[in-house]
mmCIF file of C-alpha atoms and ligand atoms in Angstrom:
data_model
loop_
_atom_site.group_PDB
_atom_site.id
_atom_site.type_symbol
_atom_site.label_atom_id
_atom_site.label_comp_id
_atom_site.label_asym_id
_atom_site.label_seq_id
_atom_site.Cartn_x
_atom_site.Cartn_y
_atom_site.Cartn_z
ATOM 1 C CA UNK A 13 141.942 80.442 118.848
ATOM 2 C CA UNK A 14 140.394 82.965 116.454
ATOM 3 C CA UNK A 15 137.547 85.193 117.647
ATOM 4 C CA UNK A 16 134.206 83.435 117.493
ATOM 5 C CA UNK A 17 130.701 84.872 117.731
ATOM 6 C CA UNK A 18 128.505 83.449 120.487
ATOM 7 C CA UNK A 19 124.860 84.021 121.385
ATOM 8 C CA UNK A 20 124.586 85.031 125.040
ATOM 9 C CA UNK A 21 120.873 85.841 125.196
ATOM 10 C CA UNK A 22 117.698 85.119 123.272
ATOM 11 C CA UNK A 23 114.218 86.593 123.459
ATOM 12 C CA UNK A 24 110.909 86.564 121.658
ATOM 13 C CA UNK A 25 107.581 88.351 121.633
ATOM 14 C CA UNK A 26 104.162 87.598 120.222
ATOM 15 C CA UNK A 27 101.236 89.909 119.658
ATOM 16 C CA UNK A 28 98.049 89.664 121.690
ATOM 17 C CA UNK A 29 95.449 88.386 119.220
ATOM 18 C CA UNK A 30 95.144 84.640 118.794
ATOM 19 C CA UNK A 31 93.654 83.542 115.457
ATOM 20 C CA UNK A 32 92.787 79.854 115.235
ATOM 21 C CA UNK A 33 92.023 77.764 112.167
ATOM 22 C CA UNK A 34 88.415 77.698 113.382
ATOM 23 C CA UNK A 35 88.367 81.518 113.314
ATOM 24 C CA UNK A 36 89.601 81.381 109.693
ATOM 25 C CA UNK A 37 86.815 78.964 108.744
ATOM 26 C CA UNK A 38 84.422 81.842 109.421
ATOM 27 C CA UNK A 39 86.435 84.204 107.190
ATOM 28 C CA UNK A 40 87.305 82.207 104.032
ATOM 29 C CA UNK A 41 86.382 78.906 102.354
ATOM 30 C CA UNK A 42 88.805 76.717 104.309
ATOM 31 C CA UNK A 43 88.861 74.130 107.077
ATOM 32 C CA UNK A 44 90.890 73.355 110.159
ATOM 33 C CA UNK A 45 91.477 69.924 108.619
ATOM 34 C CA UNK A 46 92.888 71.332 105.323
ATOM 35 C CA UNK A 47 95.181 73.801 107.084
ATOM 36 C CA UNK A 48 96.479 71.221 109.558
ATOM 37 C CA UNK A 49 97.130 68.463 107.026
ATOM 38 C CA UNK A 50 98.623 70.708 104.312
ATOM 39 C CA UNK A 51 100.716 72.946 106.599
ATOM 40 C CA UNK A 52 100.757 71.748 110.222
ATOM 41 C CA UNK A 53 99.483 75.135 111.390
ATOM 42 C CA UNK A 54 96.802 75.163 114.118
ATOM 43 C CA UNK A 55 96.830 78.816 115.133
ATOM 44 C CA UNK A 56 98.804 82.028 114.759
ATOM 45 C CA UNK A 57 99.059 85.369 116.594
ATOM 46 C CA UNK A 58 98.385 88.681 114.902
ATOM 47 C CA UNK A 59 98.786 92.270 116.044
ATOM 48 C CA UNK A 60 95.985 94.131 117.772
ATOM 49 C CA UNK A 61 95.473 97.819 118.530
ATOM 50 C CA UNK A 62 98.742 99.662 119.161
ATOM 51 C CA UNK A 63 100.995 96.706 118.376
ATOM 52 C CA UNK A 64 103.591 97.340 115.676
ATOM 53 C CA UNK A 65 106.644 95.580 114.296
ATOM 54 C CA UNK A 66 108.997 97.791 116.359
ATOM 55 C CA UNK A 67 106.880 97.187 119.473
ATOM 56 C CA UNK A 68 107.298 93.406 119.091
ATOM 57 C CA UNK A 69 110.972 93.744 118.131
ATOM 58 C CA UNK A 70 111.671 95.895 121.212
ATOM 59 C CA UNK A 71 109.958 93.404 123.539
ATOM 60 C CA UNK A 72 111.937 90.511 122.055
ATOM 61 C CA UNK A 73 115.131 92.578 122.355
ATOM 62 C CA UNK A 74 114.506 93.386 126.027
ATOM 63 C CA UNK A 75 114.028 89.684 126.806
ATOM 64 C CA UNK A 76 117.266 88.806 125.009
ATOM 65 C CA UNK A 77 119.221 91.615 126.709
ATOM 66 C CA UNK A 78 117.902 90.564 130.115
ATOM 67 C CA UNK A 79 119.036 86.975 129.569
ATOM 68 C CA UNK A 80 122.434 88.196 128.320
ATOM 69 C CA UNK A 81 122.875 90.594 131.235
ATOM 70 C CA UNK A 82 123.718 93.321 128.705
ATOM 71 C CA UNK A 83 122.518 96.920 129.088
ATOM 72 C CA UNK A 84 121.149 98.630 125.937
ATOM 73 C CA UNK A 85 123.882 101.293 126.269
ATOM 74 C CA UNK A 86 126.513 98.584 125.718
ATOM 75 C CA UNK A 87 125.168 97.639 122.261
ATOM 76 C CA UNK A 88 127.351 98.486 119.250
ATOM 77 C CA UNK A 89 124.937 97.485 116.497
ATOM 78 C CA UNK A 90 121.268 96.585 115.985
ATOM 79 C CA UNK A 91 120.279 94.586 112.889
ATOM 80 C CA UNK A 92 116.633 93.839 112.140
ATOM 81 C CA UNK A 93 115.598 91.351 109.461
ATOM 82 C CA UNK A 94 112.119 92.270 108.296
ATOM 83 C CA UNK A 95 109.934 92.657 105.229
ATOM 84 C CA UNK A 96 107.156 94.428 107.126
ATOM 85 C CA UNK A 97 108.708 97.513 108.765
ATOM 86 C CA UNK A 98 106.536 100.077 110.600
ATOM 87 C CA UNK A 99 107.599 102.635 107.977
ATOM 88 C CA UNK A 100 110.155 102.742 105.119
ATOM 89 C CA UNK A 101 111.957 105.412 107.158
ATOM 90 C CA UNK A 102 112.972 105.319 109.967
ATOM 91 C CA UNK A 103 113.916 101.659 109.998
ATOM 92 C CA UNK A 104 112.623 99.244 112.627
ATOM 93 C CA UNK A 105 116.206 99.014 113.890
ATOM 94 C CA UNK A 106 116.278 102.788 114.553
ATOM 95 C CA UNK A 107 112.899 102.615 116.317
ATOM 96 C CA UNK A 108 114.201 99.787 118.509
ATOM 97 C CA UNK A 109 117.390 101.761 119.167
ATOM 98 C CA UNK A 110 115.274 104.704 120.375
ATOM 99 C CA UNK A 111 112.978 102.549 122.548
ATOM 100 C CA UNK A 112 115.910 100.766 124.176
ATOM 101 C CA UNK A 113 117.974 103.929 124.602
ATOM 102 C CA UNK A 114 120.866 102.127 122.895
ATOM 103 C CA UNK A 115 122.669 105.428 122.335
ATOM 104 C CA UNK A 116 125.983 104.085 121.041
ATOM 105 C CA UNK A 117 124.543 101.506 118.595
ATOM 106 C CA UNK A 118 124.423 101.747 114.814
ATOM 107 C CA UNK A 119 121.148 100.401 113.463
ATOM 108 C CA UNK A 120 119.806 99.118 110.158
ATOM 109 C CA UNK A 121 117.128 96.889 108.667
ATOM 110 C CA UNK A 122 118.012 94.035 106.391
ATOM 111 C CA UNK A 123 115.751 92.776 103.617
ATOM 112 C CA UNK A 124 116.195 89.031 103.133
ATOM 113 C CA UNK A 125 112.634 87.843 103.911
ATOM 114 C CA UNK A 126 112.505 84.561 105.827
ATOM 115 C CA UNK A 127 116.309 84.275 105.752
ATOM 116 C CA UNK A 128 116.714 87.689 107.437
ATOM 117 C CA UNK A 129 117.794 86.361 110.828
ATOM 118 C CA UNK A 130 120.446 84.044 109.324
ATOM 119 C CA UNK A 131 121.685 86.870 107.092
ATOM 120 C CA UNK A 132 121.756 89.159 110.165
ATOM 121 C CA UNK A 133 123.689 86.669 112.280
ATOM 122 C CA UNK A 134 126.182 86.180 109.470
ATOM 123 C CA UNK A 135 126.874 89.945 109.399
ATOM 124 C CA UNK A 136 127.224 89.993 113.203
ATOM 125 C CA UNK A 137 129.633 87.054 112.932
ATOM 126 C CA UNK A 138 131.869 88.983 110.527
ATOM 127 C CA UNK A 139 132.033 92.053 112.815
ATOM 128 C CA UNK A 140 132.834 89.913 115.835
ATOM 129 C CA UNK A 141 135.577 87.966 114.074
ATOM 130 C CA UNK A 142 137.294 91.383 113.821
ATOM 131 C CA UNK A 143 136.449 92.562 117.336
ATOM 132 C CA UNK A 144 135.221 90.082 119.907
ATOM 133 C CA UNK A 145 134.294 92.803 122.405
ATOM 134 C CA UNK A 146 131.403 94.005 120.255
ATOM 135 C CA UNK A 147 127.835 93.443 121.373
ATOM 136 C CA UNK A 148 125.329 93.093 118.554
ATOM 137 C CA UNK A 149 121.575 92.688 118.725
ATOM 138 C CA UNK A 150 120.135 90.657 115.842
ATOM 139 C CA UNK A 151 116.351 90.620 115.490
ATOM 140 C CA UNK A 152 113.833 89.037 113.119
ATOM 141 C CA UNK A 153 110.450 90.725 113.367
ATOM 142 C CA UNK A 154 107.317 90.711 111.213
ATOM 143 C CA UNK A 155 103.762 91.968 111.028
ATOM 144 C CA UNK A 156 102.668 89.882 108.048
ATOM 145 C CA UNK A 157 98.994 90.187 108.993
ATOM 146 C CA UNK A 158 99.124 93.702 107.489
ATOM 147 C CA UNK A 159 100.410 92.356 104.154
ATOM 148 C CA UNK A 160 97.982 89.462 103.827
ATOM 149 C CA UNK A 161 94.813 89.505 101.757
ATOM 150 C CA UNK A 162 92.274 88.200 104.267
ATOM 151 C CA UNK A 163 90.007 87.061 101.427
ATOM 152 C CA UNK A 164 92.712 84.919 99.748
ATOM 153 C CA UNK A 165 92.607 81.467 101.351
ATOM 154 C CA UNK A 166 95.782 80.362 99.574
ATOM 155 C CA UNK A 167 97.880 82.777 101.656
ATOM 156 C CA UNK A 168 95.912 84.137 104.633
ATOM 157 C CA UNK A 169 95.913 80.840 106.522
ATOM 158 C CA UNK A 170 99.715 80.596 106.418
ATOM 159 C CA UNK A 171 101.186 83.633 108.104
ATOM 160 C CA UNK A 172 101.511 85.042 111.616
ATOM 161 C CA UNK A 173 103.179 87.953 113.409
ATOM 162 C CA UNK A 174 105.969 87.926 115.999
ATOM 163 C CA UNK A 175 109.584 88.762 116.810
ATOM 164 C CA UNK A 176 112.705 87.031 118.050
ATOM 165 C CA UNK A 177 116.105 88.389 119.053
ATOM 166 C CA UNK A 178 119.628 87.315 119.953
ATOM 167 C CA UNK A 179 122.499 89.147 121.646
ATOM 168 C CA UNK A 180 125.778 88.261 119.972
ATOM 169 C CA UNK A 181 129.278 88.864 121.282
ATOM 170 C CA UNK A 182 132.692 87.198 120.988
ATOM 171 C CA UNK A 183 134.885 84.617 122.662
ATOM 172 C CA UNK A 184 138.298 83.039 122.233
ATOM 173 C CA UNK A 185 136.887 79.669 123.262
ATOM 174 C CA UNK A 186 136.301 76.869 120.785
ATOM 175 C CA UNK A 187 132.535 77.355 120.354
ATOM 176 C CA UNK A 188 130.086 79.748 118.727
ATOM 177 C CA UNK A 189 129.309 80.351 115.054
ATOM 178 C CA UNK A 190 131.399 78.019 112.903
ATOM 179 C CA UNK A 191 130.021 78.695 109.426
ATOM 180 C CA UNK A 192 127.443 80.723 107.534
ATOM 181 C CA UNK A 193 126.363 80.202 103.922
ATOM 182 C CA UNK A 194 124.114 82.699 102.133
ATOM 183 C CA UNK A 195 122.383 82.238 98.766
ATOM 184 C CA UNK A 196 119.851 83.999 96.542
ATOM 185 C CA UNK A 197 118.120 83.590 93.197
ATOM 186 C CA UNK A 198 116.421 86.784 92.079
ATOM 187 C CA UNK A 199 115.291 85.126 88.842
ATOM 188 C CA UNK A 200 112.603 83.313 90.853
ATOM 189 C CA UNK A 201 111.417 86.390 92.748
ATOM 190 C CA UNK A 202 107.982 86.496 91.118
ATOM 191 C CA UNK A 203 106.952 83.216 92.754
ATOM 192 C CA UNK A 204 106.669 84.903 96.152
ATOM 193 C CA UNK A 205 106.208 88.644 96.078
ATOM 194 C CA UNK A 206 104.555 91.836 97.268
ATOM 195 C CA UNK A 207 104.489 93.733 93.982
ATOM 196 C CA UNK A 208 103.119 97.046 95.188
ATOM 197 C CA UNK A 209 103.751 99.720 97.854
ATOM 198 C CA UNK A 210 107.390 100.099 96.852
ATOM 199 C CA UNK A 211 108.600 102.845 94.540
ATOM 200 C CA UNK A 212 108.015 100.769 91.376
ATOM 201 C CA UNK A 213 104.287 100.522 92.024
ATOM 202 C CA UNK A 214 103.232 103.180 94.521
ATOM 203 C CA UNK A 215 99.679 103.446 95.825
ATOM 204 C CA UNK A 216 97.178 104.077 93.022
ATOM 205 C CA UNK A 217 93.598 102.849 92.663
ATOM 206 C CA UNK A 218 94.779 100.581 89.856
ATOM 207 C CA UNK A 219 97.516 99.006 91.998
ATOM 208 C CA UNK A 220 95.103 98.430 94.898
ATOM 209 C CA UNK A 221 92.540 96.847 92.574
ATOM 210 C CA UNK A 222 95.224 94.433 91.339
ATOM 211 C CA UNK A 223 95.841 93.440 94.981
ATOM 212 C CA UNK A 224 99.557 94.169 94.665
ATOM 213 C CA UNK A 225 99.689 95.458 98.245
ATOM 214 C CA UNK A 226 99.372 91.836 99.384
ATOM 215 C CA UNK A 227 101.651 88.798 99.560
ATOM 216 C CA UNK A 228 101.216 86.691 96.438
ATOM 217 C CA UNK A 229 102.658 83.201 96.336
ATOM 218 C CA UNK A 230 102.662 80.320 93.902
ATOM 219 C CA UNK A 231 102.725 77.896 96.800
ATOM 220 C CA UNK A 232 103.385 74.632 95.009
ATOM 221 C CA UNK A 233 106.327 76.089 93.044
ATOM 222 C CA UNK A 234 107.790 77.735 96.145
ATOM 223 C CA UNK A 235 107.445 74.449 98.003
ATOM 224 C CA UNK A 236 109.508 72.593 95.386
ATOM 225 C CA UNK A 237 112.317 75.142 95.481
ATOM 226 C CA UNK A 238 112.224 75.387 99.292
ATOM 227 C CA UNK A 239 112.781 71.678 99.904
ATOM 228 C CA UNK A 240 115.651 71.506 97.413
ATOM 229 C CA UNK A 241 117.386 74.650 98.660
ATOM 230 C CA UNK A 242 117.002 73.793 102.345
ATOM 231 C CA UNK A 243 118.388 70.321 101.870
ATOM 232 C CA UNK A 244 121.339 71.511 99.800
ATOM 233 C CA UNK A 245 122.271 74.339 102.174
ATOM 234 C CA UNK A 246 122.041 71.944 105.138
ATOM 235 C CA UNK A 247 124.520 69.563 103.442
ATOM 236 C CA UNK A 248 126.743 72.518 102.554
ATOM 237 C CA UNK A 249 126.954 73.467 106.250
ATOM 238 C CA UNK A 250 127.478 69.880 107.401
ATOM 239 C CA UNK A 251 130.247 69.296 104.869
ATOM 240 C CA UNK A 252 131.952 72.621 105.632
ATOM 241 C CA UNK A 253 132.260 71.585 109.280
ATOM 242 C CA UNK A 254 132.945 67.891 108.749
ATOM 243 C CA UNK A 255 129.768 67.043 110.672
ATOM 244 C CA UNK A 256 127.734 63.922 110.041
ATOM 245 C CA UNK A 257 123.970 64.280 110.447
ATOM 246 C CA UNK A 258 123.934 62.138 113.570
ATOM 247 C CA UNK A 259 126.287 64.633 115.234
ATOM 248 C CA UNK A 260 123.657 67.388 114.938
ATOM 249 C CA UNK A 261 121.937 67.978 118.279
ATOM 250 C CA UNK A 262 119.259 70.338 116.966
ATOM 251 C CA UNK A 263 118.033 71.543 113.580
ATOM 252 C CA UNK A 264 116.100 74.803 113.571
ATOM 253 C CA UNK A 265 114.622 75.387 110.135
ATOM 254 C CA UNK A 266 112.367 78.202 108.972
ATOM 255 C CA UNK A 267 108.832 77.221 109.952
ATOM 256 C CA UNK A 268 106.916 77.528 106.659
ATOM 257 C CA UNK A 269 105.224 74.157 106.326
ATOM 258 C CA UNK A 270 105.288 70.991 108.455
ATOM 259 C CA UNK A 271 105.607 68.910 105.268
ATOM 260 C CA UNK A 272 108.803 70.804 104.350
ATOM 261 C CA UNK A 273 110.198 70.147 107.844
ATOM 262 C CA UNK A 274 109.304 66.433 107.596
ATOM 263 C CA UNK A 275 110.929 66.227 104.167
ATOM 264 C CA UNK A 276 114.107 67.825 105.468
ATOM 265 C CA UNK A 277 114.206 65.532 108.509
ATOM 266 C CA UNK A 278 113.854 62.452 106.287
ATOM 267 C CA UNK A 279 116.448 63.615 103.746
ATOM 268 C CA UNK A 280 118.975 64.309 106.506
ATOM 269 C CA UNK A 281 118.060 61.129 108.389
ATOM 270 C CA UNK A 282 117.385 62.991 111.637
ATOM 271 C CA UNK A 283 115.117 61.739 114.404
ATOM 272 C CA UNK A 284 112.026 63.822 115.277
ATOM 273 C CA UNK A 285 113.484 64.962 118.613
ATOM 274 C CA UNK A 286 116.327 66.709 116.738
ATOM 275 C CA UNK A 287 114.069 68.904 114.577
ATOM 276 C CA UNK A 288 112.546 71.848 116.380
ATOM 277 C CA UNK A 289 108.886 72.458 115.555
ATOM 278 C CA UNK A 290 106.602 75.287 116.612
ATOM 279 C CA UNK A 291 104.766 76.003 113.343
ATOM 280 C CA UNK A 292 101.518 74.654 114.854
ATOM 281 C CA UNK A 293 101.505 77.560 117.332
ATOM 282 C CA UNK A 294 102.644 80.520 115.246
ATOM 283 C CA UNK A 295 102.301 79.762 111.508
ATOM 284 C CA UNK A 296 104.894 81.212 109.162
ATOM 285 C CA UNK A 297 106.373 84.352 110.751
ATOM 286 C CA UNK A 298 109.040 84.888 108.046
ATOM 287 C CA UNK A 299 112.184 86.506 109.514
ATOM 288 C CA UNK A 300 110.844 85.978 113.060
ATOM 289 C CA UNK A 301 110.404 82.238 112.720
ATOM 290 C CA UNK A 302 113.991 81.108 113.404
ATOM 291 C CA UNK A 303 114.722 83.506 116.296
ATOM 292 C CA UNK A 304 111.407 82.649 118.009
ATOM 293 C CA UNK A 305 112.247 78.949 117.656
ATOM 294 C CA UNK A 306 115.807 79.586 118.880
ATOM 295 C CA UNK A 307 114.500 81.357 121.975
ATOM 296 C CA UNK A 308 112.031 78.575 122.740
ATOM 297 C CA UNK A 309 114.696 75.902 122.247
ATOM 298 C CA UNK A 310 117.120 77.827 124.441
ATOM 299 C CA UNK A 311 114.636 78.499 127.243
ATOM 300 C CA UNK A 312 113.485 74.884 127.271
ATOM 301 C CA UNK A 313 117.133 73.802 127.573
ATOM 302 C CA UNK A 314 117.256 71.935 124.291
ATOM 303 C CA UNK A 315 120.516 73.822 123.753
ATOM 304 C CA UNK A 316 123.259 73.087 126.243
ATOM 305 C CA UNK A 317 126.933 74.138 126.237
ATOM 306 C CA UNK A 318 128.581 72.306 123.349
ATOM 307 C CA UNK A 319 125.333 71.409 121.516
ATOM 308 C CA UNK A 320 125.767 71.326 117.739
ATOM 309 C CA UNK A 321 123.059 73.551 116.248
ATOM 310 C CA UNK A 322 122.218 73.850 112.554
ATOM 311 C CA UNK A 323 119.868 76.593 111.351
ATOM 312 C CA UNK A 324 118.502 76.780 107.790
ATOM 313 C CA UNK A 325 116.169 79.290 106.160
ATOM 314 C CA UNK A 326 114.420 79.853 102.830
ATOM 315 C CA UNK A 327 112.205 82.689 101.652
ATOM 316 C CA UNK A 328 111.043 85.126 98.988
ATOM 317 C CA UNK A 329 113.635 86.690 96.752
ATOM 318 C CA UNK A 330 114.487 83.833 96.693
ATOM 319 C CA UNK A 331 116.965 83.859 99.563
ATOM 320 C CA UNK A 332 118.260 80.941 101.583
ATOM 321 C CA UNK A 333 121.091 80.204 103.962
ATOM 322 C CA UNK A 334 122.495 78.195 106.841
ATOM 323 C CA UNK A 335 124.380 78.722 110.050
ATOM 324 C CA UNK A 336 126.213 76.064 112.049
ATOM 325 C CA UNK A 337 127.304 76.697 115.609
ATOM 326 C CA UNK A 338 128.471 75.028 118.757
ATOM 327 C CA UNK A 339 126.314 76.465 121.571
HETATM 328 O O1 UT7 B 419 108.138 81.309 103.921
HETATM 329 C C1 UT7 B 419 108.617 81.313 102.615
HETATM 330 C C2 UT7 B 419 108.565 80.002 101.998
HETATM 331 N N1 UT7 B 419 107.223 79.564 101.831
HETATM 332 C C3 UT7 B 419 106.971 78.289 101.659
HETATM 333 O O2 UT7 B 419 107.897 77.515 101.720
HETATM 334 C C4 UT7 B 419 105.580 77.841 101.356
HETATM 335 C C5 UT7 B 419 105.615 76.708 100.366
HETATM 336 N N2 UT7 B 419 104.331 76.244 99.938
HETATM 337 C C6 UT7 B 419 103.449 75.584 100.741
HETATM 338 O O3 UT7 B 419 103.666 75.475 101.933
HETATM 339 C C7 UT7 B 419 102.252 74.935 100.117
HETATM 340 O O4 UT7 B 419 102.370 74.947 98.722
HETATM 341 C C8 UT7 B 419 100.901 75.606 100.503
HETATM 342 C C9 UT7 B 419 100.575 75.296 101.968
HETATM 343 C C10 UT7 B 419 100.967 77.087 100.297
HETATM 344 C C11 UT7 B 419 99.787 75.019 99.673
HETATM 345 O O5 UT7 B 419 99.740 73.614 99.800
HETATM 346 P P1 UT7 B 419 99.658 72.691 98.495
HETATM 347 O O6 UT7 B 419 99.582 71.308 98.956
HETATM 348 O O7 UT7 B 419 100.814 73.067 97.606
HETATM 349 O O8 UT7 B 419 98.276 73.104 97.888
HETATM 350 P P2 UT7 B 419 97.934 73.717 96.463
HETATM 351 O O9 UT7 B 419 98.329 75.139 96.394
HETATM 352 O O10 UT7 B 419 98.448 72.779 95.417
HETATM 353 O O11 UT7 B 419 96.352 73.602 96.486
HETATM 354 C C12 UT7 B 419 95.676 72.330 96.565
HETATM 355 C C13 UT7 B 419 94.180 72.603 96.602
HETATM 356 C C14 UT7 B 419 93.720 73.577 95.513
HETATM 357 O O12 UT7 B 419 92.462 73.167 95.074
HETATM 358 P P3 UT7 B 419 92.295 72.365 93.679
HETATM 359 O O13 UT7 B 419 92.868 73.295 92.631
HETATM 360 O O14 UT7 B 419 93.104 71.118 93.843
HETATM 361 O O15 UT7 B 419 90.847 72.146 93.596
HETATM 362 C C15 UT7 B 419 93.582 74.881 96.279
HETATM 363 O O16 UT7 B 419 92.632 75.743 95.706
HETATM 364 O O17 UT7 B 419 93.828 73.187 97.859
HETATM 365 C C16 UT7 B 419 93.100 74.388 97.617
HETATM 366 N N3 UT7 B 419 93.400 75.330 98.702
HETATM 367 C C17 UT7 B 419 92.711 75.353 99.849
HETATM 368 N N4 UT7 B 419 91.664 74.645 100.298
HETATM 369 C C18 UT7 B 419 91.211 74.913 101.534
HETATM 370 C C19 UT7 B 419 94.392 76.248 98.751
HETATM 371 N N5 UT7 B 419 94.349 76.889 99.924
HETATM 372 C C20 UT7 B 419 93.318 76.357 100.625
HETATM 373 C C21 UT7 B 419 92.789 76.596 101.903
HETATM 374 N N6 UT7 B 419 91.745 75.854 102.312
HETATM 375 N N7 UT7 B 419 93.310 77.518 102.721
#
């Protein structure tokens, strides 16, 4: 048997402030009804005083390490998928490394938006295929509330903050990560973007007046691309493993919109119990969405030894990808 990467612990963390659709009704011209029917979102959590991306990421990591029975000093690598780091430098991964005291671990952030966790797991998988003794912490963590224009109803109702983590190591057994497929299309990047705050458009009065410090999305266009890409990458994973859809025990897809999840379920012919949903509780948490869902599915024992799990993600960039594994 070749080396295979397995997930031996999962964890998640949410910030303290609950923001309901009703709360948003008092902030922008929107309604609980519109948000629920167009997106499925009922509430989301956002950071309060003293809560940062690395704070959430560290809490999620500690939960995952505890479940795995792995000490921080045993970690070889920490990968954090995020588009909302505390600072450009040091990375969130280095801040987590410091907080955990993971002295021997290398650490880096990965920029693949909502696909960050799948991209991160695919890198971990490649390391572990070479050396199954490695222990790698993969995190998706976001503080999108600090990149949202709270006066723009087309985006501010969608996003939430949070973090999820997984501890990955290797086995010789016939289980674990079976395939990963990564894709991108930079030509469509303008449809979902934060134009400013990078080095191309640093902070100037003009940039701030244009609102380029905020997430801007052409929602309907993104929606169309998301459904197509998610469906095609799901089939790509199924075909690569010779799986039929009725063999899938659980689909965890990026939680961006309930209508996208319904579309995907119908296209793949899956029953509702096989598609994990938590968007109503957390909104769209970008790179954190899949690892939070994975942790919830794992802790509620929806994943049992041998379960066939398919994960699919899509996000700004555009980036998208899939991961198939036997739990
Ligand atoms: O995570 C990365 C990937 N992201 C996604 O996959 C997101 C994909 N896109 C979507 O989920 C959906 O396009 C949205 C939820 C963002 C928007 O839903 P939609 O059904 O595409 O609505 P729309 O943008 O076409 O807007 C429909 C109407 C518009 O009014 P008019 O022009 O028809 O009069 C909007 O102005 O709804 C209006 N609207 C709102 N009304 C109340 C937009 N936002 C709101 C709001 N409350 N928050």
